[in-house]
Amino acid sequence: MNLNNKLAYVSGAGSGIGRETALVLAKSGCRLAITDICEDSLGETASLIGESVVFIHRLDVADESAYRQCADKLIGDIGVPDIVVNNAGVGLTGFFNDCSLLNWQWIIGINLKGVIHGCHFFAPAMLERGSGQIVNISSGLGLFAAPKMSAYCASKYAVVGLSESLRSEFSTSGVGVTVICPGIVNTAITKNMRVASGEQAAVRATTSAMYQRRNYTPDKIAARIVRAIEKNHGVVPVCPETHIAYALKRLSPRFSSAILSRLMAKTLDPSIVRC
């Protein structure tokens, strides 16, 4: 896909991967429609992008009615997006038995329903036009599982499955579907993550420190997203650890599970696994 003058929609554009993706798309010649639940952060992104922003809207991606209104307004006022990046996401960690159903509903609402809503409200018009690219942001933990990440893994595995199914279903339509699976990326996701224990502040602090030490920056993910859009790539693992773990899983699921558990236990606080 040639990106010049294309209309690109990005959810969760207020920070991290979403912001960097919006910036790179703008530099590539796209017009930007951006949404985020945080108006202040969204405004900062709009200021960084400048005149390439043609649509800005505060949005809770888990809210079906709000998403419908947002999509209708974008399509009615500006047009059908050529590119849809379903990026908004959150983190949740802790033992399965400590995770309340409210926490499950929260993470499924944003990480999975948010992606479903983005596909549901934009795909029909894209299919009718016969062109476009949908990009869903999953995680390395949508390709391989980790202990004490059951809710997060469930939401991200589902995004991979949804994306692969849609890619096959839309294969002759002119609409491509890509799923991006990053590893540990230094973003603000740890600030808003939930922890199914009584040590939320401590876990957030140590998790943030780990992400900062790893320091794989979101602009690298954004560059890979843009390349995937241009080439209509399918499942896209990003970050060295994701490639290695995914390859190990395909070679030997049992061995890779044991290795991943040991590595996380050594690297992280043994009482709770964070990713």
PDB file of C-alpha atoms in Angstrom:
ATOM      1  CA  MET A   1       0.000   0.000   0.000  1.00  0.00           C
ATOM      2  CA  ASN A   2       1.206   3.484  -0.882  1.00  0.00           C
ATOM      3  CA  LEU A   3       0.594   5.560   2.253  1.00  0.00           C
ATOM      4  CA  ASN A   4       0.517   9.011   0.667  1.00  0.00           C
ATOM      5  CA  ASN A   5      -2.737  10.853   1.497  1.00  0.00           C
ATOM      6  CA  LYS A   6      -4.284   7.736   3.044  1.00  0.00           C
ATOM      7  CA  LEU A   7      -6.681   8.190   5.973  1.00  0.00           C
ATOM      8  CA  ALA A   8      -5.335   6.294   8.987  1.00  0.00           C
ATOM      9  CA  TYR A   9      -7.311   5.684  12.178  1.00  0.00           C
ATOM     10  CA  VAL A  10      -5.352   4.859  15.361  1.00  0.00           C
ATOM     11  CA  SER A  11      -6.926   4.016  18.732  1.00  0.00           C
ATOM     12  CA  GLY A  12      -4.948   4.464  21.934  1.00  0.00           C
ATOM     13  CA  ALA A  13      -2.993   7.211  20.181  1.00  0.00           C
ATOM     14  CA  GLY A  14      -2.353   9.202  23.349  1.00  0.00           C
ATOM     15  CA  SER A  15       0.923   7.481  24.216  1.00  0.00           C
ATOM     16  CA  GLY A  16       3.305   4.620  23.528  1.00  0.00           C
ATOM     17  CA  ILE A  17       2.931   2.486  20.430  1.00  0.00           C
ATOM     18  CA  GLY A  18      -0.250   4.281  19.369  1.00  0.00           C
ATOM     19  CA  ARG A  19       1.338   7.727  19.486  1.00  0.00           C
ATOM     20  CA  GLU A  20       4.503   6.615  17.696  1.00  0.00           C
ATOM     21  CA  THR A  21       2.493   4.801  15.024  1.00  0.00           C
ATOM     22  CA  ALA A  22       0.409   7.912  14.405  1.00  0.00           C
ATOM     23  CA  LEU A  23       3.584   9.999  14.113  1.00  0.00           C
ATOM     24  CA  VAL A  24       5.245   7.626  11.645  1.00  0.00           C
ATOM     25  CA  LEU A  25       2.080   7.354   9.554  1.00  0.00           C
ATOM     26  CA  ALA A  26       1.852  11.153   9.424  1.00  0.00           C
ATOM     27  CA  LYS A  27       5.488  11.377   8.315  1.00  0.00           C
ATOM     28  CA  SER A  28       4.662   8.807   5.621  1.00  0.00           C
ATOM     29  CA  GLY A  29       2.010  11.107   4.186  1.00  0.00           C
ATOM     30  CA  CYS A  30      -1.147   9.876   5.929  1.00  0.00           C
ATOM     31  CA  ARG A  31      -3.983  11.966   7.278  1.00  0.00           C
ATOM     32  CA  LEU A  32      -4.670  10.950  10.873  1.00  0.00           C
ATOM     33  CA  ALA A  33      -7.830  10.179  12.819  1.00  0.00           C
ATOM     34  CA  ILE A  34      -6.810   9.576  16.421  1.00  0.00           C
ATOM     35  CA  THR A  35      -8.661   8.462  19.549  1.00  0.00           C
ATOM     36  CA  ASP A  36      -7.761   7.791  23.169  1.00  0.00           C
ATOM     37  CA  ILE A  37      -9.535   7.643  26.518  1.00  0.00           C
ATOM     38  CA  CYS A  38      -7.232  10.364  27.901  1.00  0.00           C
ATOM     39  CA  GLU A  39      -8.003  13.742  26.323  1.00  0.00           C
ATOM     40  CA  ASP A  40      -4.836  15.440  27.581  1.00  0.00           C
ATOM     41  CA  SER A  41      -2.537  12.779  26.121  1.00  0.00           C
ATOM     42  CA  LEU A  42      -4.527  12.767  22.902  1.00  0.00           C
ATOM     43  CA  GLY A  43      -4.126  16.529  22.628  1.00  0.00           C
ATOM     44  CA  GLU A  44      -0.362  16.166  23.072  1.00  0.00           C
ATOM     45  CA  THR A  45      -0.242  13.647  20.235  1.00  0.00           C
ATOM     46  CA  ALA A  46      -2.285  15.952  18.015  1.00  0.00           C
ATOM     47  CA  SER A  47       0.132  18.806  18.746  1.00  0.00           C
ATOM     48  CA  LEU A  48       3.103  16.620  17.827  1.00  0.00           C
ATOM     49  CA  ILE A  49       1.510  15.553  14.541  1.00  0.00           C
ATOM     50  CA  GLY A  50       0.216  18.970  13.546  1.00  0.00           C
ATOM     51  CA  GLU A  51      -1.922  19.654  10.505  1.00  0.00           C
ATOM     52  CA  SER A  52      -2.025  16.008   9.400  1.00  0.00           C
ATOM     53  CA  VAL A  53      -4.610  15.356  12.146  1.00  0.00           C
ATOM     54  CA  VAL A  54      -8.067  15.582  10.569  1.00  0.00           C
ATOM     55  CA  PHE A  55     -10.103  13.924  13.351  1.00  0.00           C
ATOM     56  CA  ILE A  56      -9.613  13.737  17.116  1.00  0.00           C
ATOM     57  CA  HIS A  57     -12.056  12.105  19.524  1.00  0.00           C
ATOM     58  CA  ARG A  58     -12.021  10.936  23.137  1.00  0.00           C
ATOM     59  CA  LEU A  59     -13.042   7.267  23.131  1.00  0.00           C
ATOM     60  CA  ASP A  60     -13.394   4.348  25.511  1.00  0.00           C
ATOM     61  CA  VAL A  61     -12.913   1.481  23.058  1.00  0.00           C
ATOM     62  CA  ALA A  62     -14.797  -0.912  25.365  1.00  0.00           C
ATOM     63  CA  ASP A  63     -17.980   1.178  25.038  1.00  0.00           C
ATOM     64  CA  GLU A  64     -19.937  -0.169  22.058  1.00  0.00           C
ATOM     65  CA  SER A  65     -22.310   2.786  21.783  1.00  0.00           C
ATOM     66  CA  ALA A  66     -19.530   5.366  22.041  1.00  0.00           C
ATOM     67  CA  TYR A  67     -17.472   3.495  19.450  1.00  0.00           C
ATOM     68  CA  ARG A  68     -20.403   3.359  17.046  1.00  0.00           C
ATOM     69  CA  GLN A  69     -20.926   7.120  17.369  1.00  0.00           C
ATOM     70  CA  CYS A  70     -17.212   7.788  16.865  1.00  0.00           C
ATOM     71  CA  ALA A  71     -16.986   5.582  13.759  1.00  0.00           C
ATOM     72  CA  ASP A  72     -20.161   7.055  12.269  1.00  0.00           C
ATOM     73  CA  LYS A  73     -18.840  10.579  12.824  1.00  0.00           C
ATOM     74  CA  LEU A  74     -15.448   9.790  11.286  1.00  0.00           C
ATOM     75  CA  ILE A  75     -16.956   8.116   8.225  1.00  0.00           C
ATOM     76  CA  GLY A  76     -19.626  10.795   7.846  1.00  0.00           C
ATOM     77  CA  ASP A  77     -17.381  13.829   8.347  1.00  0.00           C
ATOM     78  CA  ILE A  78     -14.057  12.682   6.873  1.00  0.00           C
ATOM     79  CA  GLY A  79     -14.494   9.367   5.085  1.00  0.00           C
ATOM     80  CA  VAL A  80     -13.807   5.644   5.359  1.00  0.00           C
ATOM     81  CA  PRO A  81     -10.340   4.958   6.784  1.00  0.00           C
ATOM     82  CA  ASP A  82      -7.799   3.312   4.508  1.00  0.00           C
ATOM     83  CA  ILE A  83      -5.918   2.055   7.569  1.00  0.00           C
ATOM     84  CA  VAL A  84      -7.369   1.021  10.937  1.00  0.00           C
ATOM     85  CA  VAL A  85      -4.913   0.434  13.790  1.00  0.00           C
ATOM     86  CA  ASN A  86      -6.663  -1.137  16.790  1.00  0.00           C
ATOM     87  CA  ASN A  87      -3.996  -0.387  19.347  1.00  0.00           C
ATOM     88  CA  ALA A  88      -5.615   0.552  22.686  1.00  0.00           C
ATOM     89  CA  GLY A  89      -4.722  -1.953  25.392  1.00  0.00           C
ATOM     90  CA  VAL A  90      -4.070  -2.494  29.106  1.00  0.00           C
ATOM     91  CA  GLY A  91      -2.193  -4.925  31.351  1.00  0.00           C
ATOM     92  CA  LEU A  92      -3.296  -7.244  34.158  1.00  0.00           C
ATOM     93  CA  THR A  93      -1.119  -9.618  36.124  1.00  0.00           C
ATOM     94  CA  GLY A  94      -1.491 -11.953  39.088  1.00  0.00           C
ATOM     95  CA  PHE A  95      -2.466 -15.466  40.102  1.00  0.00           C
ATOM     96  CA  PHE A  96      -5.599 -16.739  38.374  1.00  0.00           C
ATOM     97  CA  ASN A  97      -7.348 -17.290  41.714  1.00  0.00           C
ATOM     98  CA  ASP A  98      -6.680 -13.669  42.696  1.00  0.00           C
ATOM     99  CA  CYS A  99      -8.181 -12.174  39.527  1.00  0.00           C
ATOM    100  CA  SER A 100     -11.729 -10.954  40.090  1.00  0.00           C
ATOM    101  CA  LEU A 101     -14.351 -11.234  37.382  1.00  0.00           C
ATOM    102  CA  LEU A 102     -14.450  -7.438  37.323  1.00  0.00           C
ATOM    103  CA  ASN A 103     -10.783  -7.436  36.332  1.00  0.00           C
ATOM    104  CA  TRP A 104     -11.493 -10.041  33.664  1.00  0.00           C
ATOM    105  CA  GLN A 105     -14.319  -7.912  32.290  1.00  0.00           C
ATOM    106  CA  TRP A 106     -12.076  -4.838  32.312  1.00  0.00           C
ATOM    107  CA  ILE A 107      -9.214  -6.368  30.346  1.00  0.00           C
ATOM    108  CA  ILE A 108     -11.431  -8.292  27.913  1.00  0.00           C
ATOM    109  CA  GLY A 109     -13.454  -5.120  27.359  1.00  0.00           C
ATOM    110  CA  ILE A 110     -10.434  -3.091  26.285  1.00  0.00           C
ATOM    111  CA  ASN A 111      -7.982  -5.612  24.821  1.00  0.00           C
ATOM    112  CA  LEU A 112     -10.476  -7.795  22.948  1.00  0.00           C
ATOM    113  CA  LYS A 113     -13.800  -5.985  22.625  1.00  0.00           C
ATOM    114  CA  GLY A 114     -11.939  -2.808  21.702  1.00  0.00           C
ATOM    115  CA  VAL A 115     -10.382  -4.629  18.743  1.00  0.00           C
ATOM    116  CA  ILE A 116     -13.686  -6.279  17.826  1.00  0.00           C
ATOM    117  CA  HIS A 117     -15.408  -2.884  17.871  1.00  0.00           C
ATOM    118  CA  GLY A 118     -12.751  -1.356  15.628  1.00  0.00           C
ATOM    119  CA  CYS A 119     -13.135  -4.182  13.127  1.00  0.00           C
ATOM    120  CA  HIS A 120     -16.928  -4.266  13.369  1.00  0.00           C
ATOM    121  CA  PHE A 121     -17.529  -0.571  12.805  1.00  0.00           C
ATOM    122  CA  PHE A 122     -14.963   0.008  10.047  1.00  0.00           C
ATOM    123  CA  ALA A 123     -14.577  -3.275   8.137  1.00  0.00           C
ATOM    124  CA  PRO A 124     -17.975  -3.213   6.340  1.00  0.00           C
ATOM    125  CA  ALA A 125     -17.270   0.145   4.676  1.00  0.00           C
ATOM    126  CA  MET A 126     -13.709  -0.909   3.841  1.00  0.00           C
ATOM    127  CA  LEU A 127     -14.974  -4.138   2.291  1.00  0.00           C
ATOM    128  CA  GLU A 128     -17.602  -2.263   0.303  1.00  0.00           C
ATOM    129  CA  ARG A 129     -14.885   0.010  -1.067  1.00  0.00           C
ATOM    130  CA  GLY A 130     -12.634  -2.989  -1.739  1.00  0.00           C
ATOM    131  CA  SER A 131      -9.419  -1.740  -0.161  1.00  0.00           C
ATOM    132  CA  GLY A 132      -7.717  -1.048   3.149  1.00  0.00           C
ATOM    133  CA  GLN A 133      -5.596  -2.511   5.924  1.00  0.00           C
ATOM    134  CA  ILE A 134      -6.658  -3.458   9.446  1.00  0.00           C
ATOM    135  CA  VAL A 135      -3.862  -3.726  12.019  1.00  0.00           C
ATOM    136  CA  ASN A 136      -4.624  -5.313  15.390  1.00  0.00           C
ATOM    137  CA  ILE A 137      -2.090  -4.988  18.192  1.00  0.00           C
ATOM    138  CA  SER A 138      -1.715  -8.178  20.212  1.00  0.00           C
ATOM    139  CA  SER A 139       1.413  -9.182  22.145  1.00  0.00           C
ATOM    140  CA  GLY A 140       4.144 -11.775  22.286  1.00  0.00           C
ATOM    141  CA  LEU A 141       1.878 -13.239  24.970  1.00  0.00           C
ATOM    142  CA  GLY A 142      -0.709 -13.742  22.262  1.00  0.00           C
ATOM    143  CA  LEU A 143       1.657 -16.295  20.704  1.00  0.00           C
ATOM    144  CA  PHE A 144       3.010 -18.028  23.813  1.00  0.00           C
ATOM    145  CA  ALA A 145       1.712 -18.093  27.375  1.00  0.00           C
ATOM    146  CA  ALA A 146       3.313 -17.069  30.645  1.00  0.00           C
ATOM    147  CA  PRO A 147       2.358 -17.930  34.233  1.00  0.00           C
ATOM    148  CA  LYS A 148       0.314 -15.427  36.255  1.00  0.00           C
ATOM    149  CA  MET A 149      -0.767 -13.695  33.041  1.00  0.00           C
ATOM    150  CA  SER A 150      -3.910 -15.724  32.310  1.00  0.00           C
ATOM    151  CA  ALA A 151      -6.293 -12.822  31.705  1.00  0.00           C
ATOM    152  CA  TYR A 152      -3.809 -10.849  29.632  1.00  0.00           C
ATOM    153  CA  CYS A 153      -2.829 -13.922  27.591  1.00  0.00           C
ATOM    154  CA  ALA A 154      -6.474 -14.839  27.007  1.00  0.00           C
ATOM    155  CA  SER A 155      -7.236 -11.369  25.642  1.00  0.00           C
ATOM    156  CA  LYS A 156      -4.168 -11.269  23.412  1.00  0.00           C
ATOM    157  CA  TYR A 157      -4.469 -14.860  22.112  1.00  0.00           C
ATOM    158  CA  ALA A 158      -8.026 -13.988  21.093  1.00  0.00           C
ATOM    159  CA  VAL A 159      -6.800 -10.978  19.114  1.00  0.00           C
ATOM    160  CA  VAL A 160      -4.402 -13.216  17.180  1.00  0.00           C
ATOM    161  CA  GLY A 161      -7.165 -15.737  16.438  1.00  0.00           C
ATOM    162  CA  LEU A 162      -9.589 -13.024  15.361  1.00  0.00           C
ATOM    163  CA  SER A 163      -6.982 -11.462  13.093  1.00  0.00           C
ATOM    164  CA  GLU A 164      -5.963 -14.718  11.423  1.00  0.00           C
ATOM    165  CA  SER A 165      -9.602 -15.609  10.799  1.00  0.00           C
ATOM    166  CA  LEU A 166     -10.382 -12.188   9.307  1.00  0.00           C
ATOM    167  CA  ARG A 167      -7.243 -12.266   7.165  1.00  0.00           C
ATOM    168  CA  SER A 168      -8.414 -15.543   5.637  1.00  0.00           C
ATOM    169  CA  GLU A 169     -12.015 -14.358   5.304  1.00  0.00           C
ATOM    170  CA  PHE A 170     -11.034 -11.068   3.637  1.00  0.00           C
ATOM    171  CA  SER A 171      -8.258 -12.542   1.480  1.00  0.00           C
ATOM    172  CA  THR A 172      -9.970 -11.834  -1.859  1.00  0.00           C
ATOM    173  CA  SER A 173     -11.620  -8.570  -0.819  1.00  0.00           C
ATOM    174  CA  GLY A 174      -8.751  -6.115  -1.114  1.00  0.00           C
ATOM    175  CA  VAL A 175      -8.742  -5.573   2.663  1.00  0.00           C
ATOM    176  CA  GLY A 176      -5.666  -6.930   4.436  1.00  0.00           C
ATOM    177  CA  VAL A 177      -5.438  -7.869   8.113  1.00  0.00           C
ATOM    178  CA  THR A 178      -2.242  -7.747  10.160  1.00  0.00           C
ATOM    179  CA  VAL A 179      -1.647  -8.679  13.799  1.00  0.00           C
ATOM    180  CA  ILE A 180       1.394  -7.233  15.568  1.00  0.00           C
ATOM    181  CA  CYS A 181       2.877  -9.162  18.515  1.00  0.00           C
ATOM    182  CA  PRO A 182       5.445  -7.064  20.415  1.00  0.00           C
ATOM    183  CA  GLY A 183       7.574  -8.235  23.311  1.00  0.00           C
ATOM    184  CA  ILE A 184       8.660  -6.034  26.208  1.00  0.00           C
ATOM    185  CA  VAL A 185       8.318  -2.433  25.025  1.00  0.00           C
ATOM    186  CA  ASN A 186       9.126   0.623  27.129  1.00  0.00           C
ATOM    187  CA  THR A 187       5.704   2.326  27.218  1.00  0.00           C
ATOM    188  CA  ALA A 188       3.369   3.714  29.875  1.00  0.00           C
ATOM    189  CA  ILE A 189       1.262   0.517  29.982  1.00  0.00           C
ATOM    190  CA  THR A 190       2.679  -0.338  33.416  1.00  0.00           C
ATOM    191  CA  LYS A 191       1.247   2.884  34.897  1.00  0.00           C
ATOM    192  CA  ASN A 192      -2.307   1.711  34.245  1.00  0.00           C
ATOM    193  CA  MET A 193      -1.857  -2.029  34.661  1.00  0.00           C
ATOM    194  CA  ARG A 194      -3.866  -3.819  37.322  1.00  0.00           C
ATOM    195  CA  VAL A 195      -2.361  -6.285  39.761  1.00  0.00           C
ATOM    196  CA  ALA A 196      -4.409  -9.047  41.350  1.00  0.00           C
ATOM    197  CA  SER A 197      -2.744  -8.689  44.740  1.00  0.00           C
ATOM    198  CA  GLY A 198      -2.312  -6.128  47.496  1.00  0.00           C
ATOM    199  CA  GLU A 199       1.065  -4.872  46.251  1.00  0.00           C
ATOM    200  CA  GLN A 200       0.007  -2.849  43.220  1.00  0.00           C
ATOM    201  CA  ALA A 201       2.324   0.130  43.752  1.00  0.00           C
ATOM    202  CA  ALA A 202       5.394  -2.046  44.302  1.00  0.00           C
ATOM    203  CA  VAL A 203       4.631  -4.269  41.328  1.00  0.00           C
ATOM    204  CA  ARG A 204       4.057  -1.275  39.051  1.00  0.00           C
ATOM    205  CA  ALA A 205       7.355   0.266  40.157  1.00  0.00           C
ATOM    206  CA  THR A 206       9.426  -2.870  39.604  1.00  0.00           C
ATOM    207  CA  THR A 207       7.672  -3.594  36.311  1.00  0.00           C
ATOM    208  CA  SER A 208       8.330  -0.077  35.046  1.00  0.00           C
ATOM    209  CA  ALA A 209      11.984  -0.440  36.027  1.00  0.00           C
ATOM    210  CA  MET A 210      12.239  -3.703  34.078  1.00  0.00           C
ATOM    211  CA  TYR A 211      10.675  -2.141  30.992  1.00  0.00           C
ATOM    212  CA  GLN A 212      13.044   0.821  31.227  1.00  0.00           C
ATOM    213  CA  ARG A 213      16.069  -1.464  31.557  1.00  0.00           C
ATOM    214  CA  ARG A 214      14.933  -3.393  28.490  1.00  0.00           C
ATOM    215  CA  ASN A 215      14.349  -0.029  26.749  1.00  0.00           C
ATOM    216  CA  TYR A 216      12.930  -1.375  23.491  1.00  0.00           C
ATOM    217  CA  THR A 217      11.255   1.833  22.375  1.00  0.00           C
ATOM    218  CA  PRO A 218       7.779   2.127  20.797  1.00  0.00           C
ATOM    219  CA  ASP A 219       9.102   3.921  17.715  1.00  0.00           C
ATOM    220  CA  LYS A 220      10.712   0.622  16.663  1.00  0.00           C
ATOM    221  CA  ILE A 221       7.327  -1.102  16.885  1.00  0.00           C
ATOM    222  CA  ALA A 222       5.732   1.747  14.937  1.00  0.00           C
ATOM    223  CA  ALA A 223       8.273   1.396  12.126  1.00  0.00           C
ATOM    224  CA  ARG A 224       7.509  -2.335  11.923  1.00  0.00           C
ATOM    225  CA  ILE A 225       3.763  -1.626  11.865  1.00  0.00           C
ATOM    226  CA  VAL A 226       4.140   0.744   8.926  1.00  0.00           C
ATOM    227  CA  ARG A 227       6.239  -1.802   7.024  1.00  0.00           C
ATOM    228  CA  ALA A 228       3.584  -4.452   7.692  1.00  0.00           C
ATOM    229  CA  ILE A 229       0.886  -2.116   6.336  1.00  0.00           C
ATOM    230  CA  GLU A 230       2.887  -1.429   3.195  1.00  0.00           C
ATOM    231  CA  LYS A 231       3.531  -5.143   2.576  1.00  0.00           C
ATOM    232  CA  ASN A 232       0.249  -6.608   3.946  1.00  0.00           C
ATOM    233  CA  HIS A 233       2.047  -8.905   6.374  1.00  0.00           C
ATOM    234  CA  GLY A 234       0.016 -11.363   8.473  1.00  0.00           C
ATOM    235  CA  VAL A 235       1.250 -12.383  11.933  1.00  0.00           C
ATOM    236  CA  VAL A 236       4.190 -10.150  12.873  1.00  0.00           C
ATOM    237  CA  PRO A 237       6.259 -11.015  15.976  1.00  0.00           C
ATOM    238  CA  VAL A 238       8.365  -8.026  17.060  1.00  0.00           C
ATOM    239  CA  CYS A 239      11.317  -7.814  19.505  1.00  0.00           C
ATOM    240  CA  PRO A 240      14.060 -10.473  19.793  1.00  0.00           C
ATOM    241  CA  GLU A 241      12.515 -12.211  22.816  1.00  0.00           C
ATOM    242  CA  THR A 242       9.237 -12.692  20.960  1.00  0.00           C
ATOM    243  CA  HIS A 243      10.929 -14.263  17.938  1.00  0.00           C
ATOM    244  CA  ILE A 244      12.971 -16.605  20.155  1.00  0.00           C
ATOM    245  CA  ALA A 245      10.086 -17.688  22.395  1.00  0.00           C
ATOM    246  CA  TYR A 246       7.728 -18.177  19.447  1.00  0.00           C
ATOM    247  CA  ALA A 247      10.310 -20.275  17.592  1.00  0.00           C
ATOM    248  CA  LEU A 248      10.935 -22.397  20.695  1.00  0.00           C
ATOM    249  CA  LYS A 249       7.217 -22.961  21.158  1.00  0.00           C
ATOM    250  CA  ARG A 250       6.818 -24.223  17.603  1.00  0.00           C
ATOM    251  CA  LEU A 251       9.814 -26.529  17.961  1.00  0.00           C
ATOM    252  CA  SER A 252       8.890 -27.893  21.401  1.00  0.00           C
ATOM    253  CA  PRO A 253       5.867 -26.530  23.298  1.00  0.00           C
ATOM    254  CA  ARG A 254       6.696 -28.455  26.480  1.00  0.00           C
ATOM    255  CA  PHE A 255      10.334 -27.349  26.534  1.00  0.00           C
ATOM    256  CA  SER A 256       9.502 -23.729  25.748  1.00  0.00           C
ATOM    257  CA  SER A 257       6.914 -23.582  28.545  1.00  0.00           C
ATOM    258  CA  ALA A 258       9.444 -24.820  31.093  1.00  0.00           C
ATOM    259  CA  ILE A 259      12.130 -22.425  29.865  1.00  0.00           C
ATOM    260  CA  LEU A 260       9.779 -19.428  29.871  1.00  0.00           C
ATOM    261  CA  SER A 261       8.630 -20.141  33.430  1.00  0.00           C
ATOM    262  CA  ARG A 262      12.224 -20.454  34.653  1.00  0.00           C
ATOM    263  CA  LEU A 263      13.398 -17.322  32.881  1.00  0.00           C
ATOM    264  CA  MET A 264      10.539 -15.255  34.259  1.00  0.00           C
ATOM    265  CA  ALA A 265      11.046 -16.632  37.760  1.00  0.00           C
ATOM    266  CA  LYS A 266      14.744 -15.663  37.656  1.00  0.00           C
ATOM    267  CA  THR A 267      14.254 -12.291  36.015  1.00  0.00           C
ATOM    268  CA  LEU A 268      11.229 -11.102  37.957  1.00  0.00           C
ATOM    269  CA  ASP A 269       9.920 -11.072  41.504  1.00  0.00           C
ATOM    270  CA  PRO A 270       9.229 -14.765  42.210  1.00  0.00           C
ATOM    271  CA  SER A 271       5.946 -13.964  43.987  1.00  0.00           C
ATOM    272  CA  ILE A 272       4.349 -12.473  40.899  1.00  0.00           C
ATOM    273  CA  VAL A 273       5.179 -12.523  37.209  1.00  0.00           C
ATOM    274  CA  ARG A 274       4.971  -9.291  35.263  1.00  0.00           C
ATOM    275  CA  CYS A 275       5.112  -8.737  31.527  1.00  0.00           C
TER     276      CYS A 275
END
